[in-house]
Amino acid sequence: NEMGVVFPVLRSSIGGLSVGDIEEAKASGAMLMSFNTKQPRAIQVAAQKAGLEIAHFDLIYEFEDKLREAAASMLPAVFKEERGGKAEALQIFPLNGRNAGSVIGLRMKQGKFERNSTYRLLRNGEVVAENLKVRSLRILKQDVQEVPAGSDCGLLLEDSEGNGILGEIGDEVECYSQVEVGTNGGAGDSSNNK
């Protein structure tokens, strides 16, 4: 289908659901769907005992909406990068110890830095390291949560394994965040709804 999700149909027939349908759905983790058919009370009770819900539809577009909703929940999320601040390295303070990294003395060129953002290090316009986290963020000697535009700061970055990052004078540091915008199948796009 248009989302790229395939639903295997275990059983399809005319008429109401049976106890066998409920048992098969429970064993396989399938959905129970009923179109324009009322289910006897005994079947509804059996489904409840099995921990299953019977999705009942009287209109075909409601059925299609349910399938689209189920397909969207199966697709991976799609993220958009939102850029934050950017700064230039003016000084480097190497730290002692294996994989300790360096404190990078930076001057903000645009935007601001936030402690909980994700960072990347660029050298001559090329990405040297990305998906970096803040180990230390300071203005003068004070730990801060944020560095506003136009300020100088000291920044120590680390990778996902906790290794400090070595910077060089002239490097640029950018911060960014990932914002979820929908799913791979376009389920987040509601332009064709309503």
XYZ file of N, CA and C in Angstrom:
582
model
N 0.836 -1.199 0.000
C 0.000 0.000 0.000
C 0.870 1.246 0.000
N 0.263 2.440 0.066
C 1.004 3.683 -0.055
C 1.995 3.916 1.062
N 1.801 3.283 2.230
C 2.717 3.465 3.345
C 3.827 2.432 3.350
N 3.695 1.382 2.555
C 4.710 0.351 2.550
C 4.559 -0.656 3.672
N 3.386 -0.740 4.279
C 3.127 -1.710 5.338
C 2.159 -2.750 4.799
N 2.489 -4.028 4.999
C 1.630 -5.114 4.542
C 1.002 -5.779 5.754
N -0.327 -5.919 5.736
C -1.050 -6.605 6.797
C -1.413 -8.012 6.328
N -0.825 -9.041 6.927
C -1.264 -10.386 6.566
C -2.662 -10.638 7.114
N -3.545 -11.181 6.298
C -4.914 -11.491 6.724
C -4.953 -12.971 7.082
N -5.228 -13.270 8.355
C -5.268 -14.662 8.796
C -6.538 -15.359 8.339
N -7.648 -14.626 8.433
C -8.918 -15.228 8.027
C -9.876 -14.111 7.653
N -10.631 -14.338 6.595
C -11.634 -13.374 6.147
C -12.847 -14.161 5.676
N -14.011 -13.790 6.198
C -15.216 -14.513 5.783
C -16.442 -13.643 6.003
N -17.547 -14.087 5.444
C -18.831 -13.398 5.607
C -19.472 -13.901 6.896
N -20.139 -12.983 7.607
C -20.821 -13.377 8.844
C -20.064 -12.928 10.072
N -20.574 -13.342 11.222
C -19.996 -12.911 12.490
C -18.722 -13.646 12.843
N -18.059 -13.147 13.880
C -16.848 -13.777 14.386
C -17.207 -15.035 15.173
N -16.257 -15.962 15.216
C -16.468 -17.202 15.971
C -15.474 -17.268 17.121
N -15.693 -18.211 18.027
C -14.750 -18.436 19.119
C -13.386 -18.833 18.550
N -13.380 -19.590 17.468
C -12.130 -19.973 16.805
C -11.361 -18.758 16.309
N -12.093 -17.755 15.779
C -11.443 -16.515 15.328
C -10.751 -15.824 16.501
N -11.430 -15.810 17.646
C -10.885 -15.148 18.836
C -9.637 -15.878 19.309
N -9.696 -17.195 19.354
C -8.539 -17.981 19.795
C -7.353 -17.782 18.850
N -7.618 -17.759 17.553
C -6.541 -17.573 16.576
C -5.937 -16.173 16.699
N -6.788 -15.164 16.894
C -6.302 -13.794 17.045
C -5.437 -13.654 18.293
N -5.856 -14.280 19.385
C -5.089 -14.206 20.626
C -3.728 -14.874 20.447
N -3.704 -16.029 19.814
C -2.456 -16.780 19.637
C -1.475 -16.059 18.713
N -1.992 -15.325 17.740
C -1.126 -14.700 16.741
C -0.916 -13.207 16.949
N -1.658 -12.609 17.900
C -1.543 -11.169 18.113
C -2.245 -10.349 17.053
N -3.234 -10.953 16.393
C -3.939 -10.275 15.302
C -5.036 -9.353 15.840
N -5.501 -8.460 14.968
C -6.640 -7.603 15.279
C -7.918 -8.307 14.850
N -8.987 -8.079 15.598
C -10.319 -8.577 15.213
C -11.092 -7.413 14.625
N -11.601 -7.587 13.404
C -12.340 -6.517 12.748
C -13.645 -7.060 12.207
N -14.670 -6.268 12.399
C -16.007 -6.657 11.957
C -16.572 -5.515 11.130
N -17.063 -5.843 9.922
C -17.605 -4.808 9.053
C -19.099 -5.044 8.834
N -19.895 -4.083 9.302
C -21.339 -4.076 9.083
C -22.013 -5.368 9.584
N -21.504 -5.878 10.708
C -22.046 -7.108 11.296
C -22.071 -6.960 12.809
N -23.190 -7.248 13.412
C -23.298 -7.202 14.872
C -22.815 -8.530 15.448
N -22.074 -8.449 16.536
C -21.537 -9.651 17.164
C -22.414 -10.068 18.352
N -22.690 -11.371 18.489
C -23.467 -11.841 19.636
C -22.745 -11.520 20.941
N -23.528 -11.368 21.999
C -22.969 -11.043 23.322
C -21.910 -12.074 23.742
N -22.126 -13.332 23.461
C -21.178 -14.379 23.860
C -19.816 -14.164 23.202
N -19.801 -13.709 21.961
C -18.543 -13.457 21.252
C -17.841 -12.233 21.847
N -18.628 -11.194 22.170
C -18.047 -9.993 22.786
C -17.397 -10.340 24.125
N -18.067 -11.176 24.933
C -17.543 -11.584 26.237
C -16.277 -12.425 26.046
N -16.285 -13.341 25.078
C -15.120 -14.186 24.815
C -13.912 -13.328 24.397
N -14.155 -12.308 23.595
C -13.071 -11.423 23.164
C -12.505 -10.645 24.356
N -13.406 -10.150 25.240
C -12.954 -9.427 26.429
C -12.108 -10.320 27.324
N -12.541 -11.559 27.527
C -11.788 -12.508 28.358
C -10.416 -12.796 27.762
N -10.341 -12.781 26.446
C -9.066 -13.028 25.758
C -8.192 -11.773 25.719
N -8.736 -10.632 26.229
C -7.985 -9.375 26.219
C -7.932 -8.733 24.854
N -8.922 -9.028 24.013
C -8.954 -8.491 22.654
C -10.128 -7.533 22.485
N -9.944 -6.609 21.577
C -11.012 -5.669 21.233
C -11.497 -5.989 19.827
N -12.795 -5.956 19.640
C -13.352 -6.132 18.297
C -13.595 -4.747 17.722
N -12.888 -4.424 16.655
C -13.088 -3.142 15.991
C -14.241 -3.306 15.003
N -15.327 -2.578 15.244
C -16.522 -2.702 14.402
C -16.671 -1.462 13.525
N -16.973 -1.680 12.248
C -17.110 -0.581 11.290
C -18.404 -0.743 10.501
N -19.086 0.379 10.313
C -20.275 0.397 9.471
C -19.989 1.074 8.129
N -18.925 1.883 8.075
C -18.576 2.622 6.859
C -17.165 2.242 6.435
N -16.953 2.065 5.155
C -15.674 1.585 4.644
C -14.543 2.557 4.944
N -14.798 3.876 4.928
C -13.711 4.807 5.181
C -13.239 4.741 6.627
N -14.113 4.341 7.568
C -13.686 4.154 8.953
C -12.706 2.979 9.043
N -12.991 1.934 8.275
C -12.116 0.768 8.210
C -10.748 1.167 7.647
N -10.754 1.955 6.578
C -9.501 2.413 5.971
C -8.709 3.280 6.950
N -9.405 4.162 7.681
C -8.727 5.011 8.664
C -8.050 4.174 9.746
N -8.723 3.122 10.195
C -8.157 2.239 11.221
C -6.893 1.557 10.702
N -6.912 1.093 9.458
C -5.729 0.459 8.877
C -4.583 1.459 8.726
N -4.912 2.684 8.306
C -3.868 3.710 8.177
C -3.245 4.015 9.534
N -4.090 4.117 10.553
C -3.607 4.394 11.913
C -2.699 3.263 12.392
N -3.101 2.032 12.153
C -2.281 0.873 12.552
C -0.968 0.862 11.775
N -1.014 1.180 10.483
C 0.201 1.200 9.665
C 1.159 2.281 10.153
N 0.620 3.451 10.477
C 1.465 4.555 10.942
C 2.191 4.183 12.226
N 1.532 3.424 13.106
C 2.163 3.044 14.369
C 3.285 2.032 14.156
N 3.323 1.382 13.004
C 4.344 0.373 12.715
C 5.556 0.969 11.995
N 5.428 2.183 11.497
C 6.511 2.795 10.734
C 7.465 3.561 11.652
N 8.747 3.615 11.298
C 9.697 4.372 12.116
C 9.421 5.868 12.028
N 9.725 6.566 13.104
C 9.526 8.008 13.137
C 10.536 8.709 12.230
N 10.161 9.868 11.715
C 11.047 10.690 10.900
C 11.346 11.963 11.692
N 12.627 12.306 11.757
C 13.041 13.469 12.525
C 13.610 14.545 11.606
N 13.426 15.777 12.028
C 13.996 16.918 11.320
C 15.008 17.572 12.254
N 16.129 17.961 11.707
C 17.143 18.616 12.528
C 16.837 20.097 12.666
N 16.850 20.583 13.905
C 16.710 22.017 14.169
C 18.031 22.512 14.725
N 18.639 23.444 14.027
C 19.938 23.954 14.445
C 19.782 25.025 15.508
N 20.732 25.008 16.425
C 20.774 26.017 17.486
C 21.930 26.969 17.227
N 22.833 27.081 18.200
C 23.933 28.021 18.085
C 25.132 27.476 17.329
N 26.011 28.415 16.973
C 27.259 28.070 16.288
C 28.350 28.955 16.869
N 29.517 28.356 17.137
C 30.606 29.117 17.750
C 31.933 28.720 17.137
N 32.929 29.623 17.273
C 34.264 29.378 16.735
C 35.249 29.183 17.874
N 36.154 28.201 17.709
C 37.169 27.908 18.721
C 38.311 28.918 18.638
N 38.523 29.659 19.730
C 39.607 30.644 19.801
C 40.775 30.141 20.630
N 40.489 29.236 21.592
C 41.522 28.691 22.462
C 41.234 27.217 22.735
N 42.302 26.475 22.968
C 42.171 25.052 23.295
C 42.956 24.776 24.576
N 42.314 24.104 25.521
C 42.942 23.745 26.788
C 42.930 22.223 26.916
N 44.031 21.548 26.482
C 44.061 20.080 26.561
C 43.989 19.614 28.006
N 43.330 18.500 28.239
C 43.200 17.920 29.573
C 44.091 16.699 29.681
N 44.544 16.419 30.887
C 45.394 15.256 31.117
C 44.555 13.996 31.205
N 45.168 12.883 30.823
C 44.468 11.604 30.917
C 44.089 11.082 29.548
N 44.007 9.771 29.457
C 43.665 9.118 28.197
C 42.221 9.441 27.825
N 42.006 9.850 26.582
C 40.675 10.197 26.070
C 39.997 11.298 26.878
N 40.796 12.176 27.494
C 40.219 13.241 28.328
C 39.633 14.370 27.481
N 40.184 14.570 26.282
C 39.688 15.627 25.418
C 40.291 16.974 25.757
N 39.593 18.034 25.366
C 40.061 19.393 25.648
C 38.867 20.307 25.883
N 39.110 21.309 26.724
C 38.120 22.378 26.869
C 38.333 23.309 25.687
N 37.260 23.605 24.981
C 37.333 24.461 23.800
C 36.808 25.841 24.186
N 37.691 26.845 24.078
C 37.283 28.225 24.339
C 36.611 28.786 23.097
N 35.340 29.113 23.211
C 34.528 29.471 22.046
C 33.960 30.886 22.133
N 33.759 31.484 20.979
C 32.998 32.737 20.876
C 31.769 32.442 20.025
N 30.590 32.730 20.574
C 29.333 32.473 19.863
C 29.256 33.363 18.624
N 28.975 32.737 17.488
C 28.812 33.470 16.230
C 27.342 33.704 15.915
N 26.501 32.738 16.298
C 25.053 32.887 16.078
C 24.300 31.987 17.042
N 23.084 32.379 17.363
C 22.230 31.566 18.231
C 22.823 31.391 19.620
N 22.378 30.350 20.312
C 22.848 30.081 21.677
C 23.117 28.592 21.838
N 23.891 28.263 22.864
C 24.155 26.879 23.226
C 23.310 26.513 24.440
N 22.797 25.300 24.440
C 22.066 24.782 25.597
C 22.707 23.467 26.009
N 22.798 23.256 27.307
C 23.494 22.087 27.850
C 22.917 20.771 27.318
N 21.592 20.688 27.188
C 20.991 19.402 26.816
C 20.833 19.204 25.305
N 21.425 20.082 24.508
C 21.405 19.898 23.047
C 22.448 18.867 22.635
N 22.407 18.491 21.374
C 23.408 17.619 20.775
C 24.351 18.502 19.958
N 25.634 18.096 19.894
C 26.644 18.945 19.258
C 27.410 18.197 18.180
N 28.003 19.001 17.281
C 28.957 18.453 16.299
C 30.151 19.397 16.224
N 31.309 18.812 15.893
C 32.549 19.570 15.750
C 32.929 19.571 14.279
N 33.204 20.760 13.724
C 33.578 20.886 12.315
C 34.980 21.475 12.203
N 35.732 20.966 11.240
C 37.087 21.469 10.980
C 37.201 21.704 9.482
N 37.484 22.930 9.095
C 37.558 23.305 7.674
C 36.273 22.935 6.930
N 35.147 23.102 7.607
C 33.848 22.850 7.003
C 33.425 21.397 6.976
N 34.285 20.486 7.436
C 33.977 19.057 7.446
C 33.631 18.606 8.858
N 32.658 17.724 8.986
C 32.275 17.209 10.295
C 33.352 16.245 10.789
N 33.919 16.557 11.966
C 34.937 15.712 12.592
C 34.269 14.720 13.532
N 33.265 15.192 14.270
C 32.534 14.333 15.207
C 31.139 14.923 15.394
N 30.149 14.031 15.571
C 28.791 14.507 15.816
C 28.100 13.612 16.830
N 26.857 13.942 17.147
C 26.106 13.264 18.214
C 26.859 13.354 19.533
N 27.416 14.529 19.793
C 28.204 14.773 21.001
C 27.327 15.387 22.085
N 27.694 15.105 23.337
C 26.978 15.650 24.493
C 27.923 16.532 25.300
N 27.349 17.403 26.109
C 28.125 18.311 26.949
C 28.566 17.600 28.223
N 29.874 17.635 28.486
C 30.370 17.204 29.792
C 30.495 18.419 30.704
N 30.903 19.540 30.128
C 31.052 20.769 30.905
C 30.754 21.965 30.002
N 29.981 22.915 30.524
C 29.655 24.154 29.808
C 29.787 25.298 30.801
N 30.728 26.205 30.548
C 31.009 27.276 31.517
C 31.155 28.625 30.839
N 30.728 29.638 31.570
C 31.047 31.026 31.235
C 31.948 31.492 32.371
N 33.174 31.869 32.032
C 34.233 32.096 33.011
C 34.375 30.807 33.817
N 34.177 30.836 35.130
C 34.332 29.609 35.915
C 32.998 29.062 36.395
N 31.932 29.637 35.909
C 30.599 29.248 36.389
C 29.923 28.255 35.436
N 29.473 27.119 36.009
C 28.694 26.165 35.221
C 27.373 26.813 34.818
N 26.993 26.654 33.554
C 25.751 27.255 33.066
C 24.937 26.228 32.292
N 23.652 26.485 32.170
C 22.759 25.647 31.374
C 22.662 26.148 29.943
N 23.038 27.424 29.753
C 22.833 28.063 28.454
C 23.876 29.149 28.245
N 24.301 29.299 26.988
C 25.223 30.375 26.621
C 24.518 31.231 25.575
N 24.220 32.500 25.912
C 23.482 33.346 24.959
C 24.355 33.823 23.807
N 23.698 34.316 22.777
C 24.389 34.841 21.598
C 25.373 35.926 22.003
N 26.524 35.947 21.332
C 27.517 36.981 21.568
C 28.451 36.720 22.735
N 28.253 35.639 23.486
C 29.068 35.339 24.662
C 30.255 34.452 24.313
N 31.220 34.400 25.240
C 32.308 33.445 25.176
C 32.033 32.357 26.195
N 32.512 31.140 25.909
C 32.291 30.040 26.845
C 33.384 29.004 26.712
N 33.464 28.131 27.706
C 34.330 26.967 27.649
C 33.459 25.736 27.557
N 33.755 24.863 26.612
C 32.904 23.699 26.351
C 33.759 22.440 26.271
N 33.368 21.429 27.015
C 34.000 20.121 26.928
C 32.950 19.146 26.443
N 33.216 18.537 25.297
C 32.270 17.619 24.671
C 32.754 16.186 24.806
N 31.790 15.249 24.794
C 32.130 13.831 24.823
C 31.240 13.068 23.856
N 31.780 11.916 23.404
C 31.004 11.078 22.503
C 30.110 10.136 23.306
N 29.414 9.249 22.626
C 28.448 8.375 23.285
C 29.101 7.386 24.247
N 30.424 7.183 24.115
C 31.137 6.274 25.015
C 31.822 7.009 26.154
N 31.609 8.336 26.239
C 32.190 9.119 27.327
C 33.595 9.603 27.072
N 34.105 9.467 25.850
C 35.447 9.945 25.510
C 35.394 11.438 25.205
N 36.327 12.188 25.817
C 36.402 13.616 25.556
C 36.851 13.896 24.135
N 36.402 15.013 23.585
C 36.707 15.389 22.202
C 37.829 16.428 22.183
N 38.805 16.220 21.306
C 39.908 17.161 21.138
C 39.551 18.182 20.067
N 39.656 19.451 20.414
C 39.408 20.510 19.446
C 40.696 21.167 18.992
N 40.586 21.986 17.948
C 41.702 22.777 17.455
C 41.238 24.200 17.236
N 42.175 25.142 17.362
C 41.838 26.547 17.104
C 41.325 26.667 15.668
N 40.221 27.376 15.506
C 39.594 27.534 14.190
C 38.450 26.575 13.956
N 38.328 25.540 14.799
C 37.179 24.635 14.686
C 35.882 25.395 14.911
N 34.805 24.831 14.402
C 33.476 25.360 14.698
C 32.680 24.292 15.426
N 31.843 24.744 16.340
C 30.972 23.846 17.088
C 29.539 24.295 16.849
N 28.673 23.349 16.496
C 27.247 23.626 16.298
C 26.445 22.791 17.276
N 25.335 23.345 17.740
C 24.400 22.523 18.506
C 23.119 22.371 17.697
N 22.453 21.239 17.933
C 21.230 20.953 17.185
C 20.376 19.994 17.992
N 19.126 19.858 17.584
C 18.230 18.886 18.213
C 17.424 18.211 17.114
N 16.932 17.008 17.424
C 16.118 16.251 16.481
C 14.658 16.363 16.913
N 13.787 16.803 16.005
C 12.371 16.978 16.297
C 11.569 16.018 15.420
N 10.687 15.240 16.048
C 9.887 14.276 15.298
C 8.851 15.007 14.461
N 8.794 14.660 13.169
C 7.862 15.338 12.258
C 6.840 14.401 11.631
N 6.892 13.114 11.930
C 5.927 12.168 11.356
C 6.549 10.794 11.261
N 6.131 10.043 10.246
C 6.670 8.705 10.034
C 7.116 8.561 8.592
N 7.854 7.500 8.319
C 8.370 7.230 6.978
C 7.281 7.107 5.925
N 6.079 6.735 6.337
C 5.008 6.551 5.368
C 4.206 7.800 5.129
N 4.622 8.915 5.742
C 3.892 10.160 5.557
C 2.657 10.259 6.415
N 2.557 9.419 7.461
C 1.367 9.459 8.301
C 1.266 10.764 9.058
N 2.412 11.448 9.208
C 2.388 12.725 9.904
C 1.845 13.842 9.044
N 1.702 13.590 7.749
C 1.182 14.600 6.826
C -0.320 14.491 6.756
N -1.004 15.486 7.287
C -2.463 15.429 7.322
C -3.090 16.302 6.232
N -2.285 16.605 5.188
C -2.776 17.512 4.159
C -3.958 16.945 3.386
N -4.106 15.603 3.373
C -5.224 15.045 2.613
C -6.411 14.696 3.521
N -6.336 15.101 4.759
C -7.449 14.867 5.675
C -8.318 16.109 5.773
N -9.606 15.877 5.897
C -10.600 16.950 6.082
C -10.610 17.890 4.888
